[in-house]
């Protein structure tokens, strides 16, 4: 998945045509998303809310209303993913981010799409990690990839 839009935002750009008239929720704040989707209403739930984000606790009431839910794979590490998937059981779910484990059986848990990274240059990726670099420095060694999970 390549395009003019950088990193994880390419996932949002990819799905944008399917989201018109849908109730969309995003778990996790993605810098640049508000500009990319300036004409698309959506709700962003964030543990440390910024600007127009909603606090992550609001998912309990509002997430069941969503038709599409984009969930950061960081929810695995902070142990919120099981509840987020439960609240999103009726929606199209995209599990995304560089920490995403590529496991086809995610569909058993209600995930419809995986959007993560594929390593293009193992040596460069290893160097970024060894030097303590974060995901923003992975631009060269990795590319974002999308996988639809058939039911």
Coordinates of C-alpha atoms in Angstrom, one line a residue:
X1 CA 0.0 0.0 0.0
X2 CA 1.9 3.0 -1.3
X3 CA 0.7 6.5 -2.1
X4 CA 1.3 10.2 -1.4
X5 CA 0.0 9.8 2.2
X6 CA 2.6 8.7 4.7
X7 CA 2.6 5.7 7.0
X8 CA -0.6 4.6 8.8
X9 CA -2.5 7.4 7.1
X10 CA -2.4 5.4 3.9
X11 CA -4.7 2.9 5.6
X12 CA -7.3 5.6 6.2
X13 CA -6.9 6.9 2.7
X14 CA -7.5 3.4 1.3
X15 CA -10.8 2.9 3.2
X16 CA -12.1 6.5 2.8
X17 CA -14.3 5.7 -0.3
X18 CA -16.2 3.1 1.7
X19 CA -16.9 5.3 4.7
X20 CA -19.3 7.9 3.2
X21 CA -22.5 7.9 5.2
X22 CA -21.1 5.5 7.8
X23 CA -20.5 6.0 11.5
X24 CA -16.7 5.8 11.9
X25 CA -14.7 5.3 15.0
X26 CA -10.9 5.5 15.4
X27 CA -9.1 4.1 18.5
X28 CA -5.9 6.0 18.9
X29 CA -4.9 9.5 17.8
X30 CA -3.2 9.6 14.4
X31 CA -1.5 12.9 13.6
X32 CA -2.7 14.2 10.2
X33 CA -5.9 12.2 10.2
X34 CA -8.1 15.2 10.9
X35 CA -6.7 17.0 7.8
X36 CA -6.9 13.9 5.6
X37 CA -10.6 13.2 6.6
X38 CA -11.5 16.9 7.0
X39 CA -14.8 16.2 5.2
X40 CA -15.6 13.0 6.9
X41 CA -17.2 13.0 10.4
X42 CA -15.6 10.4 12.7
X43 CA -15.0 9.9 16.4
X44 CA -11.5 9.4 17.8
X45 CA -11.1 7.8 21.2
X46 CA -7.7 8.4 22.9
X47 CA -6.2 7.6 26.3
X48 CA -4.6 11.0 26.3
X49 CA -7.2 13.1 24.3
X50 CA -6.0 16.0 22.1
X51 CA -8.1 18.6 20.3
X52 CA -11.4 17.0 19.4
X53 CA -10.6 13.5 20.6
X54 CA -12.9 11.8 23.1
X55 CA -11.5 10.0 26.2
X56 CA -11.1 6.3 25.7
X57 CA -13.7 5.6 28.4
X58 CA -16.4 6.9 26.0
X59 CA -16.0 3.7 23.9
X60 CA -18.4 1.9 26.3
X61 CA -21.3 4.1 25.2
X62 CA -20.4 5.2 21.7
X63 CA -18.4 2.4 20.0
X64 CA -21.5 0.1 19.6
X65 CA -23.0 2.8 17.3
X66 CA -20.1 2.6 14.8
X67 CA -20.3 0.9 11.4
X68 CA -16.5 1.0 10.9
X69 CA -13.9 0.8 13.7
X70 CA -10.1 1.4 13.2
X71 CA -8.2 0.0 16.2
X72 CA -4.6 0.6 16.9
X73 CA -2.6 -2.6 17.5
X74 CA -1.2 -0.9 20.6
X75 CA -4.4 -2.0 22.2
X76 CA -2.8 -5.5 22.5
X77 CA -0.1 -4.1 24.7
X78 CA -2.4 -2.0 26.9
X79 CA -4.9 -5.0 27.1
X80 CA -7.9 -3.1 25.8
X81 CA -8.3 -5.0 22.6
X82 CA -10.7 -7.8 23.8
X83 CA -13.2 -5.2 25.1
X84 CA -12.8 -3.0 22.0
X85 CA -13.6 -6.0 19.8
X86 CA -16.6 -7.0 21.9
X87 CA -18.0 -3.4 21.6
X88 CA -17.3 -3.5 17.8
X89 CA -18.8 -6.9 17.1
X90 CA -21.4 -5.5 14.7
X91 CA -18.9 -3.2 12.7
X92 CA -16.3 -3.7 10.1
X93 CA -13.0 -3.7 12.1
X94 CA -9.6 -2.7 10.9
X95 CA -6.7 -3.7 13.3
X96 CA -3.7 -1.6 12.4
X97 CA -0.3 -0.4 13.2
X98 CA 3.4 -1.4 13.2
X99 CA 3.0 -3.6 16.3
X100 CA 0.3 -5.8 14.6
X101 CA 1.0 -9.5 14.6
X102 CA 0.1 -11.0 11.2
X103 CA -2.2 -13.8 12.3
X104 CA -4.9 -14.9 9.8
X105 CA -7.2 -16.1 12.6
X106 CA -7.9 -12.6 13.8
X107 CA -11.2 -13.0 11.9
X108 CA -12.4 -15.4 14.6
X109 CA -12.3 -12.4 17.0
X110 CA -14.3 -10.1 14.7
X111 CA -11.4 -8.4 12.8
X112 CA -12.2 -7.9 9.1
X113 CA -8.9 -6.3 7.9
X114 CA -5.3 -6.2 9.1
X115 CA -3.2 -3.2 8.2
X116 CA 0.4 -3.4 9.4
X117 CA 4.0 -3.2 8.2
X118 CA 6.0 -5.5 6.0
X119 CA 9.8 -5.4 6.4
X120 CA 11.5 -4.5 3.1
X121 CA 15.0 -4.0 4.4
X122 CA 15.7 -6.2 7.5
X123 CA 19.2 -4.7 8.1
X124 CA 17.9 -1.1 8.2
X125 CA 14.9 -2.1 10.4
X126 CA 17.2 -3.9 12.8
X127 CA 19.4 -0.8 12.9
X128 CA 16.5 1.5 13.7
X129 CA 15.5 -0.8 16.6
X130 CA 19.0 -1.2 17.9
X131 CA 19.4 2.6 18.0
X132 CA 16.1 3.0 19.9
X133 CA 14.3 4.5 17.0
X134 CA 10.5 4.7 16.9
X135 CA 8.0 3.8 14.2
X136 CA 8.3 7.2 12.4
X137 CA 11.9 6.2 11.5
X138 CA 10.7 3.0 9.7
X139 CA 9.8 4.9 6.5
X140 CA 12.6 3.3 4.5
X141 CA 12.9 -0.3 5.9
X142 CA 9.2 -1.1 6.0
X143 CA 6.0 -0.5 3.9
X144 CA 2.4 -0.6 5.1
X145 CA 0.4 -3.6 3.9
X146 CA -3.3 -4.5 4.0
X147 CA -5.0 -7.9 4.3
X148 CA -8.7 -8.5 4.1
X149 CA -9.8 -11.5 6.2
X150 CA -12.6 -13.5 4.4
X151 CA -15.3 -14.8 6.6

